[in-house]
Amino acid sequence: CSRDWSSDVCSSELFLRISVRLVVKDAEEAEAVEKKPALLMSARSSILDVLSAQTSDKLVTPEGKAELKKTIKEHVAEALD
């Protein structure tokens, strides 16, 4: 199961446009997400919370991008539990 969505995150100085695809590990998890839209909304909210706390200085570095990916995965996993 995969779901695409896009969103804009902006502050007074910066603007970020993202596209996200949520890919789950198996059919059972895909079915759970399909049956409970609140899970997907919670995952989306978690991603937006993480992104809105970022700074451009951090995101331009490979380390910052890797840390962001890790943080998003952790928050989404919590949201889907």
PDB file of C-alpha atoms in Angstrom:
ATOM      1  CA  CYS A   1       0.000   0.000   0.000  1.00  0.00           C
ATOM      2  CA  SER A   2       1.301   3.423  -0.747  1.00  0.00           C
ATOM      3  CA  ARG A   3      -0.334   6.784  -0.404  1.00  0.00           C
ATOM      4  CA  ASP A   4       0.867   9.994  -1.988  1.00  0.00           C
ATOM      5  CA  TRP A   5       0.171  13.420  -0.627  1.00  0.00           C
ATOM      6  CA  SER A   6       1.770  16.791  -0.914  1.00  0.00           C
ATOM      7  CA  SER A   7       1.871  19.767   1.342  1.00  0.00           C
ATOM      8  CA  ASP A   8       3.411  23.176   1.693  1.00  0.00           C
ATOM      9  CA  VAL A   9       5.283  24.185   4.820  1.00  0.00           C
ATOM     10  CA  CYS A  10       6.141  27.844   5.086  1.00  0.00           C
ATOM     11  CA  SER A  11       7.420  30.383   7.542  1.00  0.00           C
ATOM     12  CA  SER A  12       8.020  34.080   7.201  1.00  0.00           C
ATOM     13  CA  GLU A  13      11.339  33.431   5.458  1.00  0.00           C
ATOM     14  CA  LEU A  14      11.179  30.009   3.833  1.00  0.00           C
ATOM     15  CA  PHE A  15       8.876  27.830   1.822  1.00  0.00           C
ATOM     16  CA  LEU A  16       9.074  24.042   1.486  1.00  0.00           C
ATOM     17  CA  ARG A  17       6.975  21.983  -0.898  1.00  0.00           C
ATOM     18  CA  ILE A  18       7.059  18.263  -0.308  1.00  0.00           C
ATOM     19  CA  SER A  19       5.600  15.112  -1.747  1.00  0.00           C
ATOM     20  CA  VAL A  20       5.460  12.089   0.485  1.00  0.00           C
ATOM     21  CA  ARG A  21       4.705   8.469  -0.261  1.00  0.00           C
ATOM     22  CA  LEU A  22       3.850   6.325   2.719  1.00  0.00           C
ATOM     23  CA  VAL A  23       4.901   2.757   2.045  1.00  0.00           C
ATOM     24  CA  VAL A  24       4.044   0.098   4.593  1.00  0.00           C
ATOM     25  CA  LYS A  25       5.821  -3.202   5.128  1.00  0.00           C
ATOM     26  CA  ASP A  26       3.073  -5.694   4.309  1.00  0.00           C
ATOM     27  CA  ALA A  27      -0.515  -6.241   3.250  1.00  0.00           C
ATOM     28  CA  GLU A  28      -1.725  -6.488   6.844  1.00  0.00           C
ATOM     29  CA  GLU A  29      -0.415  -3.028   7.675  1.00  0.00           C
ATOM     30  CA  ALA A  30      -1.774  -1.673   4.393  1.00  0.00           C
ATOM     31  CA  GLU A  31      -5.214  -3.013   5.282  1.00  0.00           C
ATOM     32  CA  ALA A  32      -5.049  -1.423   8.737  1.00  0.00           C
ATOM     33  CA  VAL A  33      -4.229   1.964   7.215  1.00  0.00           C
ATOM     34  CA  GLU A  34      -7.011   1.584   4.645  1.00  0.00           C
ATOM     35  CA  LYS A  35      -9.591   0.709   7.316  1.00  0.00           C
ATOM     36  CA  LYS A  36      -8.541   3.490   9.687  1.00  0.00           C
ATOM     37  CA  PRO A  37      -7.986   6.784   7.848  1.00  0.00           C
ATOM     38  CA  ALA A  38      -7.116   8.379  11.193  1.00  0.00           C
ATOM     39  CA  LEU A  39      -3.833   6.432  11.113  1.00  0.00           C
ATOM     40  CA  LEU A  40      -2.848   8.064   7.837  1.00  0.00           C
ATOM     41  CA  MET A  41      -3.896  11.479   9.112  1.00  0.00           C
ATOM     42  CA  SER A  42      -1.834  10.950  12.254  1.00  0.00           C
ATOM     43  CA  ALA A  43       1.214   9.941  10.196  1.00  0.00           C
ATOM     44  CA  ARG A  44       0.786  13.006   7.987  1.00  0.00           C
ATOM     45  CA  SER A  45       0.483  15.269  11.010  1.00  0.00           C
ATOM     46  CA  SER A  46       3.635  13.766  12.518  1.00  0.00           C
ATOM     47  CA  ILE A  47       5.580  14.405   9.321  1.00  0.00           C
ATOM     48  CA  LEU A  48       4.404  18.009   9.155  1.00  0.00           C
ATOM     49  CA  ASP A  49       5.339  18.546  12.821  1.00  0.00           C
ATOM     50  CA  VAL A  50       8.862  17.231  12.175  1.00  0.00           C
ATOM     51  CA  LEU A  51       9.297  19.285   9.004  1.00  0.00           C
ATOM     52  CA  SER A  52       8.036  22.509  10.542  1.00  0.00           C
ATOM     53  CA  ALA A  53      10.720  22.247  13.240  1.00  0.00           C
ATOM     54  CA  GLN A  54      13.575  22.098  10.700  1.00  0.00           C
ATOM     55  CA  THR A  55      15.894  24.862   9.573  1.00  0.00           C
ATOM     56  CA  SER A  56      17.332  25.311   6.101  1.00  0.00           C
ATOM     57  CA  ASP A  57      20.881  25.260   7.512  1.00  0.00           C
ATOM     58  CA  LYS A  58      20.270  21.766   8.814  1.00  0.00           C
ATOM     59  CA  LEU A  59      18.549  20.427   5.706  1.00  0.00           C
ATOM     60  CA  VAL A  60      21.265  21.415   3.242  1.00  0.00           C
ATOM     61  CA  THR A  61      23.779  18.980   4.729  1.00  0.00           C
ATOM     62  CA  PRO A  62      23.824  15.241   4.017  1.00  0.00           C
ATOM     63  CA  GLU A  63      23.898  14.592   7.766  1.00  0.00           C
ATOM     64  CA  GLY A  64      20.885  16.817   8.303  1.00  0.00           C
ATOM     65  CA  LYS A  65      18.935  15.042   5.569  1.00  0.00           C
ATOM     66  CA  ALA A  66      19.819  11.624   7.002  1.00  0.00           C
ATOM     67  CA  GLU A  67      18.768  12.734  10.478  1.00  0.00           C
ATOM     68  CA  LEU A  68      15.499  14.089   9.087  1.00  0.00           C
ATOM     69  CA  LYS A  69      14.711  10.769   7.374  1.00  0.00           C
ATOM     70  CA  LYS A  70      15.409   8.882  10.585  1.00  0.00           C
ATOM     71  CA  THR A  71      13.272  11.236  12.654  1.00  0.00           C
ATOM     72  CA  ILE A  72      10.370  11.042  10.202  1.00  0.00           C
ATOM     73  CA  LYS A  73      10.503   7.226  10.182  1.00  0.00           C
ATOM     74  CA  GLU A  74      10.430   7.154  13.991  1.00  0.00           C
ATOM     75  CA  HIS A  75       7.502   9.573  14.235  1.00  0.00           C
ATOM     76  CA  VAL A  76       5.484   7.803  11.544  1.00  0.00           C
ATOM     77  CA  ALA A  77       6.094   4.421  13.192  1.00  0.00           C
ATOM     78  CA  GLU A  78       4.734   5.840  16.456  1.00  0.00           C
ATOM     79  CA  ALA A  79       1.722   7.309  14.653  1.00  0.00           C
ATOM     80  CA  LEU A  80       0.883   3.988  13.008  1.00  0.00           C
ATOM     81  CA  ASP A  81       1.142   1.956  16.234  1.00  0.00           C
TER      82      ASP A  81
END
